[in-house]
Amino acid sequence: MKRTIIWILSLVMMITFVTPAFALDEGTGEPEQPQTGWVVIDDQTYYIDPDTEEPVIGVTKVDGTYYCFDLNGVLTAGWMEIEGFKWYADENGVVQTGLKKIDGAKYLFDKAVYYYTLDSGEDICLYGVMNDVGIYKRYVISYTGKLYKMPSKKKDKKCKKIAKIIAKCSGKKCKDMKDLEKVSRAAITVGEFYGRCEYSMTAKYYNQPYGVFYAKKCSCAGTTRAMGLVLHYMGFKWTHVNENKYKHQWCKLKMDGKKGWADGMIGMAGYGKHPAQ
């Protein structure tokens, strides 16, 4: 009798506490269909993908408009960062693109649509991602994303001002960045200046930094000296490889305690030997 009572109580408890794996419609008693599309839960907005029935993350296109969703799927306004990539959304979560002024500073956000695979394996869209290196019209782009206006060429004949700006924008004073990343950023920026130029070995200033930064006519020698000037203001000692020779030229220096190189023409830097060696 005691065993029977215990068995009945156990059965009652199972019936009472075991809940179904799905919600039931109060009217029909049938399983409810998962909600998709825009959903608000505890004052936070999500978008549930109709195909996966899961919240979307990152930058996602919904009805022709791109929105910012954090890694929890929450619609985000203002700044959003995922694995070093940054976006900015308006008060409605709409991704911003192009040149924007935010809190008094100018930023440039990409307009191209491309994708990146996160460490988690998720693919995220980089539409609207903040630019953090290179040049844009009359601006140098900082590693922080802020844009710094280039000086007037009339007031910068020796290119000291532009070289100092590039050094600053490349992370000269950033303690969380390795030398190689700083120098690589500087090389990319110098490389973009070189990309604006016509190659010449006869034009005025062709072999000087001025030819690269302002005259837009330069040679390999001029680009190497432009790269070297930036390295100087970043605090690096450098050597001009193949100077005054009809060969490819670059800067040789030490980064992070290792021998390396920086090449303004190809916009790259690295440890060890230059690819041309």
Short mmCIF file of C-alpha atoms in Angstrom, two decimals:
data_model
loop_
_atom_site.label_atom_id
_atom_site.label_comp_id
_atom_site.label_asym_id
_atom_site.label_seq_id
_atom_site.Cartn_x
_atom_site.Cartn_y
_atom_site.Cartn_z
CA MET A 1 0.00 0.00 0.00
CA LYS A 2 2.81 2.40 0.92
CA ARG A 3 4.61 1.58 -2.35
CA THR A 4 1.38 2.23 -4.32
CA ILE A 5 0.89 5.65 -2.69
CA ILE A 6 4.49 6.65 -3.46
CA TRP A 7 4.05 5.56 -7.11
CA ILE A 8 0.82 7.61 -7.45
CA LEU A 9 2.46 10.70 -5.91
CA SER A 10 5.42 10.36 -8.30
CA LEU A 11 3.09 10.15 -11.29
CA VAL A 12 1.19 13.26 -10.13
CA MET A 13 4.45 15.20 -9.74
CA MET A 14 5.57 14.18 -13.25
CA ILE A 15 2.27 15.31 -14.75
CA THR A 16 2.39 18.59 -12.76
CA PHE A 17 5.99 19.65 -13.40
CA VAL A 18 6.87 18.34 -16.86
CA THR A 19 6.02 21.10 -19.39
CA PRO A 20 5.73 20.64 -23.12
CA ALA A 21 8.69 21.70 -25.33
CA PHE A 22 6.38 24.05 -27.21
CA ALA A 23 3.80 26.66 -26.33
CA LEU A 24 0.12 25.95 -26.97
CA ASP A 25 -2.34 28.38 -28.47
CA GLU A 26 -4.86 29.24 -25.73
CA GLY A 27 -7.73 29.28 -28.21
CA THR A 28 -7.13 26.15 -30.30
CA GLY A 29 -4.84 24.15 -28.04
CA GLU A 30 -2.56 23.62 -31.03
CA PRO A 31 1.22 24.35 -30.90
CA GLU A 32 1.95 28.04 -31.56
CA GLN A 33 4.04 28.91 -34.60
CA PRO A 34 7.38 30.55 -33.70
CA GLN A 35 7.19 34.35 -34.06
CA THR A 36 9.39 35.80 -36.81
CA GLY A 37 10.20 39.27 -38.08
CA TRP A 38 10.42 42.22 -35.68
CA VAL A 39 9.97 41.23 -32.02
CA VAL A 40 10.15 43.37 -28.87
CA ILE A 41 11.06 41.60 -25.61
CA ASP A 42 11.64 43.53 -22.37
CA ASP A 43 11.90 46.81 -24.33
CA GLN A 44 14.64 45.38 -26.57
CA THR A 45 14.08 44.91 -30.31
CA TYR A 46 15.11 41.83 -32.27
CA TYR A 47 14.60 40.57 -35.79
CA ILE A 48 13.84 36.86 -36.05
CA ASP A 49 14.95 35.38 -39.37
CA PRO A 50 11.91 33.65 -40.96
CA ASP A 51 14.17 30.91 -42.39
CA THR A 52 16.24 30.04 -39.31
CA GLU A 53 13.73 31.26 -36.69
CA GLU A 54 16.75 32.72 -34.85
CA PRO A 55 17.62 36.37 -34.02
CA VAL A 56 19.96 37.91 -36.60
CA ILE A 57 23.28 39.45 -35.48
CA GLY A 58 25.63 42.07 -36.89
CA VAL A 59 24.65 44.22 -39.84
CA THR A 60 21.53 42.79 -41.49
CA LYS A 61 19.39 43.97 -44.38
CA VAL A 62 15.68 44.04 -43.55
CA ASP A 63 13.15 45.26 -46.14
CA GLY A 64 15.90 47.06 -48.07
CA THR A 65 17.50 48.80 -45.06
CA TYR A 66 20.63 47.77 -43.14
CA TYR A 67 20.37 47.64 -39.34
CA CYS A 68 22.85 47.06 -36.48
CA PHE A 69 22.25 44.07 -34.17
CA ASP A 70 24.73 43.12 -31.43
CA LEU A 71 25.91 39.55 -30.81
CA ASN A 72 22.81 38.94 -28.69
CA GLY A 73 20.60 40.03 -31.55
CA VAL A 74 19.53 43.32 -29.94
CA LEU A 75 18.89 46.26 -32.29
CA THR A 76 21.58 48.83 -31.49
CA ALA A 77 21.78 52.62 -31.77
CA GLY A 78 25.08 54.54 -31.62
CA TRP A 79 28.41 52.73 -31.74
CA MET A 80 28.59 48.95 -32.15
CA GLU A 81 31.82 46.90 -32.12
CA ILE A 82 32.33 43.24 -33.04
CA GLU A 83 35.84 41.73 -33.00
CA GLY A 84 37.49 45.09 -33.70
CA PHE A 85 35.08 46.20 -36.44
CA LYS A 86 33.01 49.28 -35.65
CA TRP A 87 29.73 50.66 -36.97
CA TYR A 88 27.52 53.59 -36.11
CA ALA A 89 23.72 53.47 -36.22
CA ASP A 90 21.14 56.23 -35.86
CA GLU A 91 18.42 56.23 -33.20
CA ASN A 92 16.44 53.70 -35.25
CA GLY A 93 19.37 51.29 -35.56
CA VAL A 94 19.96 52.15 -39.21
CA VAL A 95 23.60 51.69 -40.29
CA GLN A 96 25.36 54.92 -41.29
CA THR A 97 27.62 55.14 -44.35
CA GLY A 98 29.88 57.71 -45.99
CA LEU A 99 31.35 60.74 -44.24
CA LYS A 100 29.64 61.50 -40.91
CA LYS A 101 30.27 63.98 -38.11
CA ILE A 102 29.83 62.41 -34.67
CA ASP A 103 30.47 64.30 -31.43
CA GLY A 104 32.44 66.94 -33.32
CA ALA A 105 34.75 64.51 -35.20
CA LYS A 106 34.53 63.25 -38.78
CA TYR A 107 34.41 59.52 -39.55
CA LEU A 108 34.22 57.54 -42.78
CA PHE A 109 31.98 54.47 -43.07
CA ASP A 110 32.18 52.00 -45.94
CA LYS A 111 29.45 51.74 -48.57
CA ALA A 112 30.54 48.40 -50.02
CA VAL A 113 28.87 45.10 -49.12
CA TYR A 114 31.28 42.30 -48.17
CA TYR A 115 31.57 39.68 -45.45
CA TYR A 116 33.95 38.50 -42.72
CA THR A 117 33.99 35.22 -40.78
CA LEU A 118 34.18 35.68 -36.99
CA ASP A 119 36.18 33.42 -34.68
CA SER A 120 32.86 31.79 -33.80
CA GLY A 121 32.36 30.81 -37.43
CA GLU A 122 29.53 33.30 -37.99
CA ASP A 123 29.67 35.41 -41.16
CA ILE A 124 28.99 39.11 -40.61
CA CYS A 125 28.33 41.82 -43.16
CA LEU A 126 30.83 44.69 -43.17
CA TYR A 127 28.53 47.16 -44.90
CA GLY A 128 28.93 50.50 -43.11
CA VAL A 129 32.07 49.43 -41.23
CA MET A 130 34.24 52.30 -39.97
CA ASN A 131 37.46 53.01 -41.89
CA ASP A 132 40.54 53.16 -39.66
CA VAL A 133 43.51 53.52 -42.02
CA GLY A 134 44.52 55.30 -45.22
CA ILE A 135 43.47 58.59 -46.79
CA TYR A 136 40.20 60.12 -47.99
CA LYS A 137 40.30 63.22 -50.19
CA ARG A 138 42.11 65.82 -48.02
CA TYR A 139 42.06 63.72 -44.84
CA VAL A 140 44.26 61.11 -43.18
CA ILE A 141 42.29 58.40 -41.40
CA SER A 142 43.37 57.56 -37.86
CA TYR A 143 43.37 54.11 -36.25
CA THR A 144 40.61 55.54 -34.01
CA GLY A 145 38.51 56.27 -37.08
CA LYS A 146 38.79 60.05 -36.77
CA LEU A 147 39.75 62.02 -39.86
CA TYR A 148 42.55 64.59 -39.71
CA LYS A 149 42.80 67.29 -42.36
CA MET A 150 46.01 67.43 -44.38
CA PRO A 151 48.06 70.63 -44.12
CA SER A 152 48.44 73.09 -46.97
CA LYS A 153 51.33 72.20 -49.28
CA LYS A 154 52.41 75.86 -49.21
CA LYS A 155 52.99 75.61 -45.46
CA ASP A 156 54.61 72.19 -45.49
CA LYS A 157 57.47 72.30 -48.00
CA LYS A 158 59.56 69.83 -45.96
CA CYS A 159 56.54 67.56 -45.36
CA LYS A 160 57.09 67.53 -41.60
CA LYS A 161 53.45 68.32 -40.80
CA ILE A 162 51.94 65.61 -43.00
CA ALA A 163 54.49 63.05 -41.78
CA LYS A 164 53.63 63.85 -38.15
CA ILE A 165 49.91 63.47 -38.88
CA ILE A 166 50.46 60.08 -40.52
CA ALA A 167 52.63 58.99 -37.57
CA LYS A 168 49.89 59.99 -35.13
CA CYS A 169 47.14 58.35 -37.18
CA SER A 170 49.16 55.13 -37.41
CA GLY A 171 49.13 54.70 -33.63
CA LYS A 172 52.47 56.21 -32.65
CA LYS A 173 51.35 56.62 -29.03
CA CYS A 174 49.06 53.58 -28.84
CA LYS A 175 50.41 51.27 -26.12
CA ASP A 176 48.12 48.39 -27.06
CA MET A 177 49.49 48.12 -30.60
CA LYS A 178 52.60 46.23 -31.71
CA ASP A 179 55.26 48.02 -33.75
CA LEU A 180 54.45 45.91 -36.80
CA GLU A 181 50.81 47.00 -36.82
CA LYS A 182 51.78 50.66 -36.42
CA VAL A 183 54.34 50.49 -39.24
CA SER A 184 51.94 48.50 -41.44
CA ARG A 185 49.30 51.20 -41.00
CA ALA A 186 51.84 53.87 -41.91
CA ALA A 187 52.91 51.88 -44.99
CA ILE A 188 49.30 51.50 -46.12
CA THR A 189 48.78 55.25 -45.81
CA VAL A 190 51.99 56.13 -47.67
CA GLY A 191 51.01 53.54 -50.26
CA GLU A 192 47.68 55.29 -50.82
CA PHE A 193 49.50 58.58 -51.34
CA TYR A 194 51.75 56.82 -53.86
CA GLY A 195 48.63 55.48 -55.55
CA ARG A 196 47.62 59.07 -56.35
CA CYS A 197 50.95 59.75 -58.04
CA GLU A 198 52.35 59.51 -61.54
CA TYR A 199 55.66 57.61 -61.57
CA SER A 200 58.49 59.87 -62.68
CA MET A 201 62.26 60.10 -62.50
CA THR A 202 62.46 63.54 -64.05
CA ALA A 203 59.74 65.66 -62.43
CA LYS A 204 60.57 68.23 -59.78
CA TYR A 205 60.65 66.63 -56.29
CA TYR A 206 60.38 63.12 -57.84
CA ASN A 207 62.90 61.70 -55.36
CA GLN A 208 61.68 63.61 -52.31
CA PRO A 209 58.72 63.15 -49.90
CA TYR A 210 57.13 66.30 -51.35
CA GLY A 211 56.72 64.51 -54.67
CA VAL A 212 54.67 61.81 -52.94
CA PHE A 213 52.57 63.88 -50.54
CA TYR A 214 51.91 67.01 -52.61
CA ALA A 215 53.37 67.14 -56.16
CA LYS A 216 51.90 63.70 -57.02
CA LYS A 217 54.88 62.79 -59.19
CA CYS A 218 57.47 60.53 -57.63
CA SER A 219 59.84 57.59 -57.91
CA CYS A 220 60.71 54.61 -55.76
CA ALA A 221 63.36 56.71 -54.04
CA GLY A 222 60.91 59.49 -53.22
CA THR A 223 58.36 57.03 -51.83
CA THR A 224 61.01 55.36 -49.66
CA ARG A 225 62.09 58.73 -48.26
CA ALA A 226 58.43 59.61 -47.59
CA MET A 227 58.05 56.32 -45.71
CA GLY A 228 61.28 57.00 -43.84
CA LEU A 229 60.15 60.48 -42.80
CA VAL A 230 57.00 59.01 -41.26
CA LEU A 231 59.06 56.33 -39.50
CA HIS A 232 61.32 59.04 -38.11
CA TYR A 233 58.38 60.81 -36.47
CA MET A 234 57.14 57.49 -35.17
CA GLY A 235 60.45 57.07 -33.35
CA PHE A 236 62.04 54.38 -35.54
CA LYS A 237 65.57 54.38 -36.91
CA TRP A 238 65.64 53.26 -40.51
CA THR A 239 67.99 52.56 -43.40
CA HIS A 240 67.35 53.29 -47.08
CA VAL A 241 67.86 50.00 -48.95
CA ASN A 242 69.28 50.28 -52.52
CA GLU A 243 69.53 54.06 -52.26
CA ASN A 244 70.66 55.74 -55.52
CA LYS A 245 70.41 52.44 -57.41
CA TYR A 246 68.13 51.45 -60.27
CA LYS A 247 66.52 48.82 -58.08
CA HIS A 248 63.43 48.58 -55.94
CA GLN A 249 63.92 50.50 -52.69
CA TRP A 250 62.44 50.26 -49.19
CA CYS A 251 63.11 51.01 -45.52
CA LYS A 252 64.90 48.60 -43.21
CA LEU A 253 64.21 48.89 -39.47
CA LYS A 254 63.62 47.05 -36.22
CA MET A 255 60.09 46.41 -34.95
CA ASP A 256 59.21 44.66 -31.72
CA GLY A 257 62.88 43.78 -31.31
CA LYS A 258 63.01 42.05 -34.72
CA LYS A 259 64.59 43.02 -38.04
CA GLY A 260 62.05 44.04 -40.63
CA TRP A 261 61.07 46.25 -43.53
CA ALA A 262 58.52 48.84 -44.61
CA ASP A 263 57.66 49.59 -48.24
CA GLY A 264 55.59 52.65 -49.12
CA MET A 265 55.19 51.66 -52.76
CA ILE A 266 53.41 48.38 -52.04
CA GLY A 267 51.90 49.64 -48.77
CA MET A 268 53.22 46.80 -46.65
CA ALA A 269 55.60 46.01 -43.78
CA GLY A 270 56.88 42.82 -42.23
CA TYR A 271 59.46 40.99 -40.15
CA GLY A 272 62.53 39.40 -41.72
CA LYS A 273 63.60 39.94 -45.32
CA HIS A 274 61.77 42.03 -47.88
CA PRO A 275 59.98 39.93 -50.56
CA ALA A 276 62.33 41.36 -53.19
CA GLN A 277 65.41 39.95 -51.43
#
